[in-house]
Rosetta silent file (secondary structure, phi, psi, omega in degrees, C-alpha in Angstrom):
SEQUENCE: XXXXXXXXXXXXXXXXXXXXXXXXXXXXXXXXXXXXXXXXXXXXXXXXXXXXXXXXXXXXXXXXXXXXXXXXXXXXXXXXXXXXXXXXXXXXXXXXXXXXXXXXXXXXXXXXXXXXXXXXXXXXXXXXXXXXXXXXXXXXXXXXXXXXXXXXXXXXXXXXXXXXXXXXXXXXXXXXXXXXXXXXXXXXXXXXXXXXXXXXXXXXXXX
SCORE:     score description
SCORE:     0.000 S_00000001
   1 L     0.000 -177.221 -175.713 -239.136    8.698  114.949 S_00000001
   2 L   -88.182  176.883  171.681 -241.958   10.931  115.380 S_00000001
   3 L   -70.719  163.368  166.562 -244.129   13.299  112.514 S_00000001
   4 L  -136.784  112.012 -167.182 -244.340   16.308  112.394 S_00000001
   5 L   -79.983  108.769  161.824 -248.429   16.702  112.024 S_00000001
   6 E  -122.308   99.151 -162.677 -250.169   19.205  109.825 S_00000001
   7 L    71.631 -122.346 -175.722 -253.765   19.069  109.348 S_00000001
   8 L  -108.775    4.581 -165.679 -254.525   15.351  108.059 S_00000001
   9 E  -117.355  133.082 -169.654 -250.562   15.152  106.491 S_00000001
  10 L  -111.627  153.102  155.391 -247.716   13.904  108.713 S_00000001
  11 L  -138.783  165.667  134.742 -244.052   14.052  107.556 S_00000001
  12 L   -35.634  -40.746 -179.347 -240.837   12.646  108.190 S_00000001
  13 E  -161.924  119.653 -169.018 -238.642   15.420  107.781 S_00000001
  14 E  -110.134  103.036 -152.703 -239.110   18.954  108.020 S_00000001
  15 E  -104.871  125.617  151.767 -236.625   21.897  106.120 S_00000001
  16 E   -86.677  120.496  140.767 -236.319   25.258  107.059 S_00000001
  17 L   -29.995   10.507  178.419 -235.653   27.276  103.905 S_00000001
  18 L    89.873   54.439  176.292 -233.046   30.067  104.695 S_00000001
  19 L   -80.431  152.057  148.244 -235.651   31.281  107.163 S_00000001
  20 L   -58.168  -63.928 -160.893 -234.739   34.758  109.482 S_00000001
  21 L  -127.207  168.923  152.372 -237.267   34.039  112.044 S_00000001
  22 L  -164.475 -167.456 -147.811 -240.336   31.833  112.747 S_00000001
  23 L  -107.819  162.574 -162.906 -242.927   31.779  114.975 S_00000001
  24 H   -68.358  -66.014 -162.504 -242.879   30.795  118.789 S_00000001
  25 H   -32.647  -39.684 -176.726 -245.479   28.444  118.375 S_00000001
  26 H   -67.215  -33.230 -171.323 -243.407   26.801  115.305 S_00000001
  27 H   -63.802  -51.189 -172.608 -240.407   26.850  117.137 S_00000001
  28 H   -50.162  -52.887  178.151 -242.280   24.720  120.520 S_00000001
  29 H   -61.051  -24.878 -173.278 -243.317   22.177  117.614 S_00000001
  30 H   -89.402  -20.328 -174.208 -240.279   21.879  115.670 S_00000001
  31 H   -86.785  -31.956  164.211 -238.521   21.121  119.207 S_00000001
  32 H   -49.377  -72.711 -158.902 -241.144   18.012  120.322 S_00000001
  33 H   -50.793  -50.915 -166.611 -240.789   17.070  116.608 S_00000001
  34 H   -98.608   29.996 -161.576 -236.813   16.626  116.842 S_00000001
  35 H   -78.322  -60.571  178.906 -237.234   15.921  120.732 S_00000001
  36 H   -72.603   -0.318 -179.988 -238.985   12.767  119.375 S_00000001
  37 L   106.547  -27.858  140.152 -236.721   11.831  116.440 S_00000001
  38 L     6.236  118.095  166.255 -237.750   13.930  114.124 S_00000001
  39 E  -123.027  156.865 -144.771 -235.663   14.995  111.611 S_00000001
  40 E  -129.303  171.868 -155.567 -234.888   18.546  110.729 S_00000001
  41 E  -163.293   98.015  150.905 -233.402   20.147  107.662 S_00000001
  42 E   -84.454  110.055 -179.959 -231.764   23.484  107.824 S_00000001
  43 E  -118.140  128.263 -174.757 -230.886   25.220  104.555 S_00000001
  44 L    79.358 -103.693  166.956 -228.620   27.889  104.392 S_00000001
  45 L   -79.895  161.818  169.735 -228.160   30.394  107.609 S_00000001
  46 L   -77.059  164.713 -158.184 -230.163   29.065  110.604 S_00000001
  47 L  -100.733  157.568 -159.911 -232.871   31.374  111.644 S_00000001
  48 L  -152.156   19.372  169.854 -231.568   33.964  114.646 S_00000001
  49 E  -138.114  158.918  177.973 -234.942   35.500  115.502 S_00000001
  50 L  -136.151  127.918  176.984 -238.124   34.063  116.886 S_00000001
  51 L    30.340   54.582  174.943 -241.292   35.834  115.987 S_00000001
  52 L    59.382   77.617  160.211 -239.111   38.662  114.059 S_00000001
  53 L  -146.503  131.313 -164.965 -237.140   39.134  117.941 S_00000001
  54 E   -72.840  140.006  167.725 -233.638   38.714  118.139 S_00000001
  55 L  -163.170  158.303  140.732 -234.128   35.076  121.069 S_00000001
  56 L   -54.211  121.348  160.022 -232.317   31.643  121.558 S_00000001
  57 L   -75.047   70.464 -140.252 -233.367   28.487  120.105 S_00000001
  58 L    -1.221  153.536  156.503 -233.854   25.626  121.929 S_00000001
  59 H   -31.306  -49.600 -153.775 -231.176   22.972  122.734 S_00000001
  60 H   -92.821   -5.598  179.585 -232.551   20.475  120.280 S_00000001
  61 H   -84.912  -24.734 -164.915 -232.340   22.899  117.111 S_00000001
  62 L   -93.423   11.182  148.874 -228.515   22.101  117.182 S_00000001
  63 L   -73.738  -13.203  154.079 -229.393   18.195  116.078 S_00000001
  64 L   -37.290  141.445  155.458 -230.447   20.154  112.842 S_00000001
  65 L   -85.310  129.711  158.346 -228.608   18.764  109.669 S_00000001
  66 E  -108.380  123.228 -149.308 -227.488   21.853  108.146 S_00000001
  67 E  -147.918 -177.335 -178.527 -226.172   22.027  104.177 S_00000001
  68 L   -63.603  174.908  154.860 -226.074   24.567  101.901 S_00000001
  69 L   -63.005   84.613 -177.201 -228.923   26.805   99.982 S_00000001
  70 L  -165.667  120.398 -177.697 -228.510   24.011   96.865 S_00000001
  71 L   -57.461  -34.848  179.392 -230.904   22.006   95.368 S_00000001
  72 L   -62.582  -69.208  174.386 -228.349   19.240   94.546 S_00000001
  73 H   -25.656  -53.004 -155.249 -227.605   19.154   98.553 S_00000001
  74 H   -97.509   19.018  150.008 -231.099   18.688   99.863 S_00000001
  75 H   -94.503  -17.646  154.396 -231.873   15.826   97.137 S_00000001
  76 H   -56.544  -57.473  168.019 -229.069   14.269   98.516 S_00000001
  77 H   -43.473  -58.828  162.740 -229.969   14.714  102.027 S_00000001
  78 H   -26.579  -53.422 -179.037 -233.200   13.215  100.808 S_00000001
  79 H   -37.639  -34.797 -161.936 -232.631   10.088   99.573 S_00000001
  80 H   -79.862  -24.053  173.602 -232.979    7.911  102.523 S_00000001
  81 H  -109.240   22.661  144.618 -236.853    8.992  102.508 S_00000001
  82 L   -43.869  110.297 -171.465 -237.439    9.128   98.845 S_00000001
  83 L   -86.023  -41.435 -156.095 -240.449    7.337   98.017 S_00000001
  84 L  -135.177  147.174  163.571 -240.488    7.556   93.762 S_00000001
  85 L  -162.709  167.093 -155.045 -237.638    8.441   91.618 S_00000001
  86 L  -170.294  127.489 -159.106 -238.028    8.334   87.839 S_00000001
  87 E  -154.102  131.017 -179.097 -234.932    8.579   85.384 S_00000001
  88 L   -84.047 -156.905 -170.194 -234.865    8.758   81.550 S_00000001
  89 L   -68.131   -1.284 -178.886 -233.060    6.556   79.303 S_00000001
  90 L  -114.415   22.447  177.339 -229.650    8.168   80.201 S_00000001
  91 L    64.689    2.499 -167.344 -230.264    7.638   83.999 S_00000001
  92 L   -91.516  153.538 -156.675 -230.979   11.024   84.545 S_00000001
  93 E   -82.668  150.120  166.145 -233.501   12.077   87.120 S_00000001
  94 L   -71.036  153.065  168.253 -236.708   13.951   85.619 S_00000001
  95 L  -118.764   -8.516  166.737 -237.310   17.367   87.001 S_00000001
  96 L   -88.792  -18.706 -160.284 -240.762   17.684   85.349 S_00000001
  97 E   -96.438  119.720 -175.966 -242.591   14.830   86.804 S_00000001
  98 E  -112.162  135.360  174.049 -244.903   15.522   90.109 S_00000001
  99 E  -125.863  159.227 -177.787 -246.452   12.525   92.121 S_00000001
 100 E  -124.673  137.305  172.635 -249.171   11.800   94.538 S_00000001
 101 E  -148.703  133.709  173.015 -249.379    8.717   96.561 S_00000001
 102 E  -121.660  136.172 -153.822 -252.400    7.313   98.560 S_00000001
 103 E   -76.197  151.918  144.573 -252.585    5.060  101.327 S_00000001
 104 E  -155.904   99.876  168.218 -255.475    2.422  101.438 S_00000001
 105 L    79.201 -145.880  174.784 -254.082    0.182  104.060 S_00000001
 106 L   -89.150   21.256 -176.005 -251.246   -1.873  103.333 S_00000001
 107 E  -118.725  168.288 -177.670 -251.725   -0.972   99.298 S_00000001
 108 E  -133.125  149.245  164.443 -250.624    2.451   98.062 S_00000001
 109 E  -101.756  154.358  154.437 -252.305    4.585   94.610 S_00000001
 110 E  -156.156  121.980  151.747 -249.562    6.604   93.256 S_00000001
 111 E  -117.573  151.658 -164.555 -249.901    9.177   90.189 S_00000001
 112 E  -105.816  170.825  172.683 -247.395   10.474   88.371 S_00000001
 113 E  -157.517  170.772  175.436 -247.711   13.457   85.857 S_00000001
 114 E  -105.814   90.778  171.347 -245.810   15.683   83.827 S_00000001
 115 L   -46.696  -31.763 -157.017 -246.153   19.606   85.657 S_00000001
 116 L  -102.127  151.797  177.235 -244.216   21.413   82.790 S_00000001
 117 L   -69.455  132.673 -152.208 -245.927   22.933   79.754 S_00000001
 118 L   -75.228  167.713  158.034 -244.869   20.517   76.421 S_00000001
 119 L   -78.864  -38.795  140.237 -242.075   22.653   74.255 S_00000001
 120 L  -133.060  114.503  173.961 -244.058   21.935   71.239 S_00000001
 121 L   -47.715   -7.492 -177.428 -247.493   20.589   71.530 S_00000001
 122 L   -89.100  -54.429  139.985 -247.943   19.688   68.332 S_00000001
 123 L   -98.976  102.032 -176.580 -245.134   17.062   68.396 S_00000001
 124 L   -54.019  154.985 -178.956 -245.290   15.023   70.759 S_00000001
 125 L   -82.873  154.310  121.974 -242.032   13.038   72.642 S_00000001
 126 L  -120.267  133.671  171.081 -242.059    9.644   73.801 S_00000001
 127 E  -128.768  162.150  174.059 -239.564    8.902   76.106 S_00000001
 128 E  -109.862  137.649 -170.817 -238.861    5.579   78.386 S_00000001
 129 E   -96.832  165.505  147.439 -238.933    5.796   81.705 S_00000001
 130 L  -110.541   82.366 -171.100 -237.599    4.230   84.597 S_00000001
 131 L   -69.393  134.437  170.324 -239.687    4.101   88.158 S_00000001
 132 E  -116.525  105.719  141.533 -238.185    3.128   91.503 S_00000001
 133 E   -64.318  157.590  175.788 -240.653    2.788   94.124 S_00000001
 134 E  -110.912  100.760 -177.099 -239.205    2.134   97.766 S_00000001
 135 L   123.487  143.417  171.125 -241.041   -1.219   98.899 S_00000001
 136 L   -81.842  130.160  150.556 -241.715   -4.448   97.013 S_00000001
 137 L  -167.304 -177.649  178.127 -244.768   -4.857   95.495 S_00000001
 138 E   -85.898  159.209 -164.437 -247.144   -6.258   92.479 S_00000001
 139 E  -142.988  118.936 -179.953 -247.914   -3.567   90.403 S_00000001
 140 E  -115.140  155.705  132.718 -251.280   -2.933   88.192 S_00000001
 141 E   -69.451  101.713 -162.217 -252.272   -0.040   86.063 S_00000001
 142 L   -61.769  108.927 -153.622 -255.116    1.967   86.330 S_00000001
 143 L  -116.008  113.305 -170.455 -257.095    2.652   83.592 S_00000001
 144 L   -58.507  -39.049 -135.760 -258.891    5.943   84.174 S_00000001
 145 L  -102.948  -24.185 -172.560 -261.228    5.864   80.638 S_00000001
 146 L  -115.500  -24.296  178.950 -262.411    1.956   81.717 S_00000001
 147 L    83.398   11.423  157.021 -261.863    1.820   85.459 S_00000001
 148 L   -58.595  176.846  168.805 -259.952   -1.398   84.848 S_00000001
 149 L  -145.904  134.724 -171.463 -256.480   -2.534   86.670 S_00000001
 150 L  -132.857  135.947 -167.989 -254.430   -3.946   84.359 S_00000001
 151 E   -58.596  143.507  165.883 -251.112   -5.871   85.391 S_00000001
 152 L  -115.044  144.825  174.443 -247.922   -3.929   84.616 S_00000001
 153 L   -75.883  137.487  178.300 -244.179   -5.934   84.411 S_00000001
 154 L  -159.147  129.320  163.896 -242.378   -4.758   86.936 S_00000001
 155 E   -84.180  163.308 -167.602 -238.950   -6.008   88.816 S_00000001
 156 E  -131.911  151.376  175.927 -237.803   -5.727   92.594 S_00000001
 157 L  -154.216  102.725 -175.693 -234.271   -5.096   93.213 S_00000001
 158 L    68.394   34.780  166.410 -233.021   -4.331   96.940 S_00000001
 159 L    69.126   42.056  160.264 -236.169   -4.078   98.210 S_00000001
 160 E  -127.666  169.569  175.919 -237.410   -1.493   95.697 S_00000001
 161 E  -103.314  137.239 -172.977 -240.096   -2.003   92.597 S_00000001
 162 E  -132.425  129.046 -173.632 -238.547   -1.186   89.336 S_00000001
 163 L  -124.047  136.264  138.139 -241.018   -0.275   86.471 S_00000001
 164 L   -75.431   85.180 -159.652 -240.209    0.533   82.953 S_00000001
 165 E  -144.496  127.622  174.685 -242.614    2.736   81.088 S_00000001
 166 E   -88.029  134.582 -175.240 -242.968    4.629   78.009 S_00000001
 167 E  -152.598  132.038  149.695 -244.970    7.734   78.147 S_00000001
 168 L   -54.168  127.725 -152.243 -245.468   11.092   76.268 S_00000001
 169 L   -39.917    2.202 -134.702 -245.033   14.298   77.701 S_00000001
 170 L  -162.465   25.486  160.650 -248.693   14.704   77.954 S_00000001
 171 L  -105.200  153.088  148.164 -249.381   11.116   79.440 S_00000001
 172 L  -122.861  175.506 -176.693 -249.982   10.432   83.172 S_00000001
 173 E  -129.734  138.892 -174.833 -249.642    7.110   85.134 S_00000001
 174 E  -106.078   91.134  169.668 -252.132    5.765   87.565 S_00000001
 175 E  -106.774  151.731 -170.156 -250.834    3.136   89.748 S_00000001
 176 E  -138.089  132.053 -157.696 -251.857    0.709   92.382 S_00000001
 177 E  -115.731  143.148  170.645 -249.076   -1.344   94.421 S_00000001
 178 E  -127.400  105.577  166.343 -249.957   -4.538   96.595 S_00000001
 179 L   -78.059  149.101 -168.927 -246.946   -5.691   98.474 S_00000001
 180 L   -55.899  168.082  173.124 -245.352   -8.802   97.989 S_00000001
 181 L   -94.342  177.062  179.206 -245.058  -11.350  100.783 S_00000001
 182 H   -49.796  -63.250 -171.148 -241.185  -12.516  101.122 S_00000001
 183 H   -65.409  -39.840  170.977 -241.653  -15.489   98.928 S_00000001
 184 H   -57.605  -43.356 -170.310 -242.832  -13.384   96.167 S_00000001
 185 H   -60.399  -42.767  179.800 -240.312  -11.053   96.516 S_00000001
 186 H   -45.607  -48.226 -141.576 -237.357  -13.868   96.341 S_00000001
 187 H   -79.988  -39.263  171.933 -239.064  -15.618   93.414 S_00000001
 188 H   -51.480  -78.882  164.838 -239.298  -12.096   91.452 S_00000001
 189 H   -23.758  -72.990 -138.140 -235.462  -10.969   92.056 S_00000001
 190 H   -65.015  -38.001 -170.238 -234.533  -14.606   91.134 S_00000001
 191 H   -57.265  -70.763  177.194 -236.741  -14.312   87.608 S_00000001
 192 H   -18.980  -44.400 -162.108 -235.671  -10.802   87.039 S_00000001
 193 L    68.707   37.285  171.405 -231.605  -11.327   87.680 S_00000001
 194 L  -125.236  150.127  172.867 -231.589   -8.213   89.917 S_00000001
 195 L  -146.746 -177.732 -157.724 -229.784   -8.367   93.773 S_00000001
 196 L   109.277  175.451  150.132 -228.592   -5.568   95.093 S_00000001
 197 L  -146.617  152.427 -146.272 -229.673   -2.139   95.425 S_00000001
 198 L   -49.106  -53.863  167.932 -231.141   -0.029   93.055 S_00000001
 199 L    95.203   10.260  154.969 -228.832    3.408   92.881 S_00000001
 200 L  -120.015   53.501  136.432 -232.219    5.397   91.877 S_00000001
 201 L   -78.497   74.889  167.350 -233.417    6.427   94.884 S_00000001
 202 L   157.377 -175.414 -170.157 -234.607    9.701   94.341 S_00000001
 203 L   148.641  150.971 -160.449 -235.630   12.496   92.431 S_00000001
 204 L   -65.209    7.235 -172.373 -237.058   15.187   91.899 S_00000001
 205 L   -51.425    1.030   45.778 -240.525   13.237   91.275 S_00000001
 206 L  -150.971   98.810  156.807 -241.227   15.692   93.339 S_00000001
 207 L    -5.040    0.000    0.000 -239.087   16.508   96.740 S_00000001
């Protein structure tokens, strides 16, 4: 479907917040965007004003998904366009971890980081993680301090990349994905023992 274009950043899917109003201009754009396939994300009442004026909304606003005000909701609603998800040793998704991901080409950078302030800095955690990328690929590490790429083990399962990695609250991870051709992908799944599909697509890694 189509983008919805801001500046040099495109998205997939675009959620109104419990808005009252928005702006005409926003309105013209959000109706191309879900004109074109777009998908739209209403949370909590639908907006009843246009540029603070009680008006009608286009036709094409009622192909909104609409769910509750609930954080739980829209990471559901999420999932199918979840890029990263990242789950501790009890499966549960992190809520601390913020990512970046950059295109060059068909290869992607992606870093991950820890956003929240440690509870005590003095002793540090290590916990192991578990990354699900969306897309097969080989997977190196980036080494910031040498400017090396260093291989990382990594498994494909249902056409996702599954990484294992231990890190300290007060580590980040630099990574750079090449995707596999088919026959790589087969020969990994066969080594691995994973078919299937993953069940950790998403998270807050960051929504």
């Amino acid at each position: 479907g189509t983008r919805f274009k801001a500046g040099s950043m495109d998205y997939d899917v675009v959620i109104i917040p419990g808005c009252r109003t928005l702006r005409s201009g926003t309105v013209e754009r959000l109706r191309d965007f879900v004109s074109g396939g777009g998908t739209l994300i209403i949370m909590g009442g639908r907006p009843t004003l246009i540029d603070a004026v009680p008006a009608d909304y286009p036709e094409e606003f009622a192909a909104a998904r609409q769910i509750a005000f609930d954080e739980g909701e829209l990471i559901r609603e999420l999932e199918s366009v979840r890029l990263v998800d990242m789950r501790n040793e009890r499966g549960v998704r992190t809520d601390s971890y913020l990512y970046q991901m950059r295109e060059l080409g068909r290869n992607r950078i992606v870093f991950l980081a820890n956003a929240r302030k440690d509870v005590n800095p003095d002793v540090p955690e290590r916990r192991t993680w578990t990354i699900t990328l969306k897309g097969s690929y080989e997977v190196e590490e980036l080494d910031a301090m040498s400017g090396k790429r260093l291989p990382l083990a990594s498994g494909h399962c249902g056409g996702d990349t599954v990484i294992t990695k231990e890190l300290y609250q007060h580590d980040s991870l630099l990574l750079y994905l090449k995707p596999c051709t088919a026959g790589e992908e087969d020969a990994a799944e066969s080594q691995d023992g994973m078919s299937g599909t993953s069940g950790q697509k998403g998270g807050h890694v960051s929504d």
